Short mmCIF file of N, CA and C in Angstrom, two decimals:
data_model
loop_
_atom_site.label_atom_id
_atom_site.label_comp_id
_atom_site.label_asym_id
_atom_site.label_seq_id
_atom_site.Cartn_x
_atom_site.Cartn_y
_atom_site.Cartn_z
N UNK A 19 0.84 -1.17 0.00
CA UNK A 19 0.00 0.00 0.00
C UNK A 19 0.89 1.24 0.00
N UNK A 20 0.49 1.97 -0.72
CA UNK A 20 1.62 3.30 -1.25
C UNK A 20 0.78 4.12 -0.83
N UNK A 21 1.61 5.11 0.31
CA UNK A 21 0.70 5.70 1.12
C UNK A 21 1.45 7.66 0.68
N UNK A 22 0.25 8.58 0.51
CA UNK A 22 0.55 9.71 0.18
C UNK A 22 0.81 10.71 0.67
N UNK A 23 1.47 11.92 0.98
CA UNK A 23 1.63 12.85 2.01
C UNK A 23 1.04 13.68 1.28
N UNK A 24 0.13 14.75 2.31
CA UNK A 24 -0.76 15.84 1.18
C UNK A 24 -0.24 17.13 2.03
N UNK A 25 0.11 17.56 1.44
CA UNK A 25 0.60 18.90 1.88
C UNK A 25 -0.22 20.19 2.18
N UNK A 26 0.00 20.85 3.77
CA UNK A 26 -1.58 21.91 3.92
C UNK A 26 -0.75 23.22 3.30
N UNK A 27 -1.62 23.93 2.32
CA UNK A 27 -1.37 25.56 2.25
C UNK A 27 -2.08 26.48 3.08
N UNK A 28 -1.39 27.42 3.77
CA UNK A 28 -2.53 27.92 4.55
C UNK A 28 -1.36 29.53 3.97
N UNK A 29 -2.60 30.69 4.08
CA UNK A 29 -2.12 31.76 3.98
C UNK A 29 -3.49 32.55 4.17
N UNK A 30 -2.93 34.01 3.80
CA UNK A 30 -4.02 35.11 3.71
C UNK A 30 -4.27 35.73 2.65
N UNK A 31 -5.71 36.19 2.67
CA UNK A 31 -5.66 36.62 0.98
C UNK A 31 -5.92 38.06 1.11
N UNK A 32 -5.03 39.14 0.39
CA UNK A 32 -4.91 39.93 0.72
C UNK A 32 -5.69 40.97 -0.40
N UNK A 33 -6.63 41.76 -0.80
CA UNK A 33 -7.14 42.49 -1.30
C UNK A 33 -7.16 43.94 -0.97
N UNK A 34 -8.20 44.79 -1.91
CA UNK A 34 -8.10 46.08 -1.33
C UNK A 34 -8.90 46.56 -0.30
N UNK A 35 -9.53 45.53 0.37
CA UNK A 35 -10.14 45.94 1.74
C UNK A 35 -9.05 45.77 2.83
N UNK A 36 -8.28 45.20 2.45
CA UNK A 36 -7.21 44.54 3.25
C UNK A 36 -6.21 45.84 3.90
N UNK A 37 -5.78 45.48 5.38
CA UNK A 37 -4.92 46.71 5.75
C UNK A 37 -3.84 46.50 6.70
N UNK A 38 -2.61 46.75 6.00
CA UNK A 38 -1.25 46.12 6.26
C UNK A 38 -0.86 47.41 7.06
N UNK A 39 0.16 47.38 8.33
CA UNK A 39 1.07 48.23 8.53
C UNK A 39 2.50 48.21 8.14
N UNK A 40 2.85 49.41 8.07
CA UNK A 40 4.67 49.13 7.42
C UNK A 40 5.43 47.97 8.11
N UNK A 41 5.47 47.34 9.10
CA UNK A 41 5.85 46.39 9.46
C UNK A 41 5.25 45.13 9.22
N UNK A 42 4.14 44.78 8.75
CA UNK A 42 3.38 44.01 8.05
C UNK A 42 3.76 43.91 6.69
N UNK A 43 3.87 44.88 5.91
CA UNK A 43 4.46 45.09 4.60
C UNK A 43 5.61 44.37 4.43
N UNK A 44 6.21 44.99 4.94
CA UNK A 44 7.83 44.11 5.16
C UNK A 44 8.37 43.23 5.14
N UNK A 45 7.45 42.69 6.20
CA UNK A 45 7.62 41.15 6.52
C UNK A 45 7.31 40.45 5.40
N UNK A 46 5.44 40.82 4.35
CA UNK A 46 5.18 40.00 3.41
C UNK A 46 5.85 40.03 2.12
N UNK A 47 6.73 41.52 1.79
CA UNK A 47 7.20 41.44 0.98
C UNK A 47 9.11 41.24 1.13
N UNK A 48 9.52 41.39 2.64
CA UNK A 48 10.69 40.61 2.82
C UNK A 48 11.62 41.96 2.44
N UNK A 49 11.22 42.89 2.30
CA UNK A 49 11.84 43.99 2.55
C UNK A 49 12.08 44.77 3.69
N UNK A 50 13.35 45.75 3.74
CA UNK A 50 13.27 46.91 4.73
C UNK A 50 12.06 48.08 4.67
N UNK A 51 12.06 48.89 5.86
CA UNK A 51 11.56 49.90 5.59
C UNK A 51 11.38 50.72 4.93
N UNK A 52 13.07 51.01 4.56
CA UNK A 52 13.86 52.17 3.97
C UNK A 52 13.02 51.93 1.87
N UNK A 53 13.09 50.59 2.37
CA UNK A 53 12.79 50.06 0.36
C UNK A 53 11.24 50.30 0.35
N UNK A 54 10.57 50.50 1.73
CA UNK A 54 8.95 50.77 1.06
C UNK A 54 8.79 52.37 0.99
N UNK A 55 9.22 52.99 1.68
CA UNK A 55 9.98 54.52 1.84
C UNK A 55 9.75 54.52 0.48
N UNK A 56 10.95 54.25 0.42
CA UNK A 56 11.40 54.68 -1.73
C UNK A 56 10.27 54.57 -2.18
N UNK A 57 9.61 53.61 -2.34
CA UNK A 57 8.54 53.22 -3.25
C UNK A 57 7.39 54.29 -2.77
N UNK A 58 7.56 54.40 -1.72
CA UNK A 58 5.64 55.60 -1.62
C UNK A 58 6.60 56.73 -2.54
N UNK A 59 7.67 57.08 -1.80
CA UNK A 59 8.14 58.63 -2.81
C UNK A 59 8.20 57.98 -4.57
N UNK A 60 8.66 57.01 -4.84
CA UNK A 60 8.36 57.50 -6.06
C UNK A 60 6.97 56.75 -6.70
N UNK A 61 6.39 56.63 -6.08
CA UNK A 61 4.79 57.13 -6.26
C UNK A 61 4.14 55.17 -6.77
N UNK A 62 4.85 54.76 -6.55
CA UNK A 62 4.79 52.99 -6.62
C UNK A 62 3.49 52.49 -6.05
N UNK A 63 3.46 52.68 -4.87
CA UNK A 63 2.40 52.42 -3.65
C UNK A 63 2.40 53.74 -2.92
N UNK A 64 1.02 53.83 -2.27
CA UNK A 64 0.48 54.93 -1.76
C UNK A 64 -0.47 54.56 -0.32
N UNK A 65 0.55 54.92 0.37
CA UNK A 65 -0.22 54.57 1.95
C UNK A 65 -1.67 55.11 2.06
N UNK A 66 -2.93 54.76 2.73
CA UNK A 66 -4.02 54.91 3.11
C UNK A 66 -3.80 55.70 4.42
N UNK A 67 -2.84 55.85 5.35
CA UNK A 67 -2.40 56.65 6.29
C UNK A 67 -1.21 56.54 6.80
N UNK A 68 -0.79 57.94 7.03
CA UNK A 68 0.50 57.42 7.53
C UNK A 68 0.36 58.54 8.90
N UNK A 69 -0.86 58.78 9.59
CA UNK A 69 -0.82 59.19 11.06
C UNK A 69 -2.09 58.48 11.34
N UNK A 70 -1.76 57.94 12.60
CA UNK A 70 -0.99 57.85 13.90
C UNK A 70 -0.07 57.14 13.28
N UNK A 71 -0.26 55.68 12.25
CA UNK A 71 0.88 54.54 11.45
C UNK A 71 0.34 54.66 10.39
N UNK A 72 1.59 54.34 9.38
CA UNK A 72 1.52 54.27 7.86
C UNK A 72 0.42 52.73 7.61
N UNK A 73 -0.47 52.70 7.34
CA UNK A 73 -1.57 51.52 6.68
C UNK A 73 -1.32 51.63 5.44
N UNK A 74 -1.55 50.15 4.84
CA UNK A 74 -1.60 49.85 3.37
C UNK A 74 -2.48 49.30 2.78
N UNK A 75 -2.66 49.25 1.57
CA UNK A 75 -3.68 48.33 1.24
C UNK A 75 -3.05 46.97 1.13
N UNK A 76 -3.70 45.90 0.67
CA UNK A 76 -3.46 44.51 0.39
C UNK A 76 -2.75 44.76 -0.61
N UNK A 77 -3.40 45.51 -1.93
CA UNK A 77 -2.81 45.35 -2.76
C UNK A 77 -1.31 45.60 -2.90
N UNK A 78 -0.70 46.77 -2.01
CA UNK A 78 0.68 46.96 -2.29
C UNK A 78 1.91 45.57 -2.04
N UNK A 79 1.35 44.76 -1.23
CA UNK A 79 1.87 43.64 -1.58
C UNK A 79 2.42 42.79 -3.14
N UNK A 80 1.46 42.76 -3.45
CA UNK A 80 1.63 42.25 -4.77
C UNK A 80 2.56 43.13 -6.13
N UNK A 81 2.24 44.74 -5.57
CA UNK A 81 2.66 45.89 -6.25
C UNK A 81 4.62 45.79 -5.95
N UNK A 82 4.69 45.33 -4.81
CA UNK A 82 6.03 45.71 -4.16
C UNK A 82 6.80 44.58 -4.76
N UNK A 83 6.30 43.06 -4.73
CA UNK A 83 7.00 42.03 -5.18
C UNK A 83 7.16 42.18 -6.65
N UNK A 84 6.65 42.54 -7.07
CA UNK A 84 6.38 43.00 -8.46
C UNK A 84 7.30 43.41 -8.87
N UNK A 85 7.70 45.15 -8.72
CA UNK A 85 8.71 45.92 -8.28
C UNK A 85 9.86 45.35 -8.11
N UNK A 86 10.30 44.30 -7.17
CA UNK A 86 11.38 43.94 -7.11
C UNK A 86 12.04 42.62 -8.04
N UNK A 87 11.31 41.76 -8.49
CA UNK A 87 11.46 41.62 -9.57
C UNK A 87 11.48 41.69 -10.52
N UNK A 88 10.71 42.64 -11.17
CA UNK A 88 11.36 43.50 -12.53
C UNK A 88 13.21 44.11 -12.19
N UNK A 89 13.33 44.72 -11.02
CA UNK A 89 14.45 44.93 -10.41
C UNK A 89 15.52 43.87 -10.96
N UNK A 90 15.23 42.82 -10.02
CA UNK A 90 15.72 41.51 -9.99
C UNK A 90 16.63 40.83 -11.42
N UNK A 91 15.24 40.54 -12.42
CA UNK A 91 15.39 40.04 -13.30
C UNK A 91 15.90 40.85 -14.70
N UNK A 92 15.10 41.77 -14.21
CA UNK A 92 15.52 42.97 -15.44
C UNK A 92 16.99 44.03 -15.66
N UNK A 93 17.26 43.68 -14.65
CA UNK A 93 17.88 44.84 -13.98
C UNK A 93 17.89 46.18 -13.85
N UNK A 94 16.54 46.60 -14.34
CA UNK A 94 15.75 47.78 -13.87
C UNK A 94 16.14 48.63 -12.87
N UNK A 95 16.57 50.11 -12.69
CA UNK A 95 16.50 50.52 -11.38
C UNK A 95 15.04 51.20 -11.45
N UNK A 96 14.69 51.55 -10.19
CA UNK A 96 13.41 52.35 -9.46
C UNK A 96 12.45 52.37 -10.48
N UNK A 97 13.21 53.68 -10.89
CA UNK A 97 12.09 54.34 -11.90
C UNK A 97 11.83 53.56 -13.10
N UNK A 98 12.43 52.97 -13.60
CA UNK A 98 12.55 52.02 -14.81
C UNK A 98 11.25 50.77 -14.15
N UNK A 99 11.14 50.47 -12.64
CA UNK A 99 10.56 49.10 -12.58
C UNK A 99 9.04 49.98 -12.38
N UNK A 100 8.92 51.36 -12.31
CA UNK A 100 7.88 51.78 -11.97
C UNK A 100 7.01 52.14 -12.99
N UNK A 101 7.77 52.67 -14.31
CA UNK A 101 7.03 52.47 -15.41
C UNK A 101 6.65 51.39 -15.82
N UNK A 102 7.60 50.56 -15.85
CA UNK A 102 7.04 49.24 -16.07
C UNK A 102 5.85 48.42 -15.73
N UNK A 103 5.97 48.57 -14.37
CA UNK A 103 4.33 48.04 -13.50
C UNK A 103 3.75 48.74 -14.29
N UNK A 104 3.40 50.25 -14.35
CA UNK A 104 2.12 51.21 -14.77
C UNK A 104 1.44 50.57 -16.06
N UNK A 105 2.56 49.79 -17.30
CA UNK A 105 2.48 49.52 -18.36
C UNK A 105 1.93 48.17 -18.05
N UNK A 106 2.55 47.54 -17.19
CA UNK A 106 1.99 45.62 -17.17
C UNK A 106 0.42 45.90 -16.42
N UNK A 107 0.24 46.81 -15.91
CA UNK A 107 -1.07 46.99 -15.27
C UNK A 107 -1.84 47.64 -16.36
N UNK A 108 -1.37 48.24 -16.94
CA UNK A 108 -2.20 49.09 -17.86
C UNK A 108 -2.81 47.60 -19.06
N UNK A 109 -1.75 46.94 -19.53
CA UNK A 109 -1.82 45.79 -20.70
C UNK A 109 -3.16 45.05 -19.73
N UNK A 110 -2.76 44.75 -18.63
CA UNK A 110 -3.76 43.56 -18.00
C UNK A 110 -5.81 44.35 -18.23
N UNK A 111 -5.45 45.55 -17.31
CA UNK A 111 -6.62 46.18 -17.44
C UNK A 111 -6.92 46.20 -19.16
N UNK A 112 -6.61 46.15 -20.15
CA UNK A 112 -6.85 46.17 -21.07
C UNK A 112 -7.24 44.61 -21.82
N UNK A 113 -6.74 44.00 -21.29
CA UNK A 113 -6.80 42.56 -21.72
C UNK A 113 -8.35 41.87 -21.03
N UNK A 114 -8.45 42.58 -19.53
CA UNK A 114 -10.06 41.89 -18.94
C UNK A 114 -11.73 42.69 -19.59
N UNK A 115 -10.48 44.29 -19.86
CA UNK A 115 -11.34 44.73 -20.82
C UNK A 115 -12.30 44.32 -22.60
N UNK A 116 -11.32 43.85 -22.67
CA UNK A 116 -11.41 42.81 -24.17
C UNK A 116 -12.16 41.40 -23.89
N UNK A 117 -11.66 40.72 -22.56
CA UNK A 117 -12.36 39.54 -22.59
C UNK A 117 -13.90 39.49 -22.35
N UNK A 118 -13.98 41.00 -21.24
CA UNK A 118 -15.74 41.16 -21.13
C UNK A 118 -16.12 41.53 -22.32
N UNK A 119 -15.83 42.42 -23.37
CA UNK A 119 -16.26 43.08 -24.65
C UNK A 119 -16.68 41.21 -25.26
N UNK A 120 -15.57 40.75 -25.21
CA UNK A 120 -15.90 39.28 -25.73
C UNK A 120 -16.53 38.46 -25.61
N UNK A 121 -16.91 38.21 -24.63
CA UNK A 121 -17.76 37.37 -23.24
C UNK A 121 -19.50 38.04 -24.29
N UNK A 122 -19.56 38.97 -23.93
CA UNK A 122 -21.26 40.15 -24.26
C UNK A 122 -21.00 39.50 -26.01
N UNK A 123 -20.11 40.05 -26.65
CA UNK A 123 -20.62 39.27 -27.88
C UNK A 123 -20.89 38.26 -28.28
N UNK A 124 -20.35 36.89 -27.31
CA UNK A 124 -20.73 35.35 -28.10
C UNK A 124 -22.36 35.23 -27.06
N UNK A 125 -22.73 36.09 -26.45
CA UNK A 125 -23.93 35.82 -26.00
C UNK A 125 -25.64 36.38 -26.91
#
């Protein structure tokens, strides 16, 4: 009898209701402070407050890993990985745009 190990995933799902503090951030995206800093100034992610503490949305998670691999792989600095997102976000929004336009016509 060949017996199977099933492996548990457990995590959080993070959206734009979702609300991270800069030390929360960090941790999920495995960065310093100083690197989410950069990113609000050059306009990457945009805190929901930053008095009494800087809050985030969910989404900047995904925005930040993002970011650093274009970095990573590309070898992109800052500003280079920031246009970039604007453009891969811009293509996507354009692409769900097309699939609903598509979706309404085969109906």
């Amino acid at each position: 009898m060949k017996v199977r190990k099933i492996e548990q995933v457990t995590g959080v799902l993070l959206d734009e209701e979702s609300e991270l503090s800069l030390s929360e951030l960090c941790r999920a995206c495995g960065v310093p402070a100083e690197r989410i800093l950069a990113l609000v100034e050059e306009g990457v992610i945009e805190p929901r407050a930053r008095k009494p503490r800087w809050r985030f949305s969910g989404i900047c998670v995904g925005r930040v890993r993002r970011v650093y691999t274009l970095e990573r792989d590309l070898g992109v600095n800052l500003a280079g990985a920031a246009l970039a997102l604007e453009l891969l976000e811009e293509i996507e929004r354009l692409q769900a745009q097309l699939a609903r336009l598509e979706e309404r016509r085969r109906r």
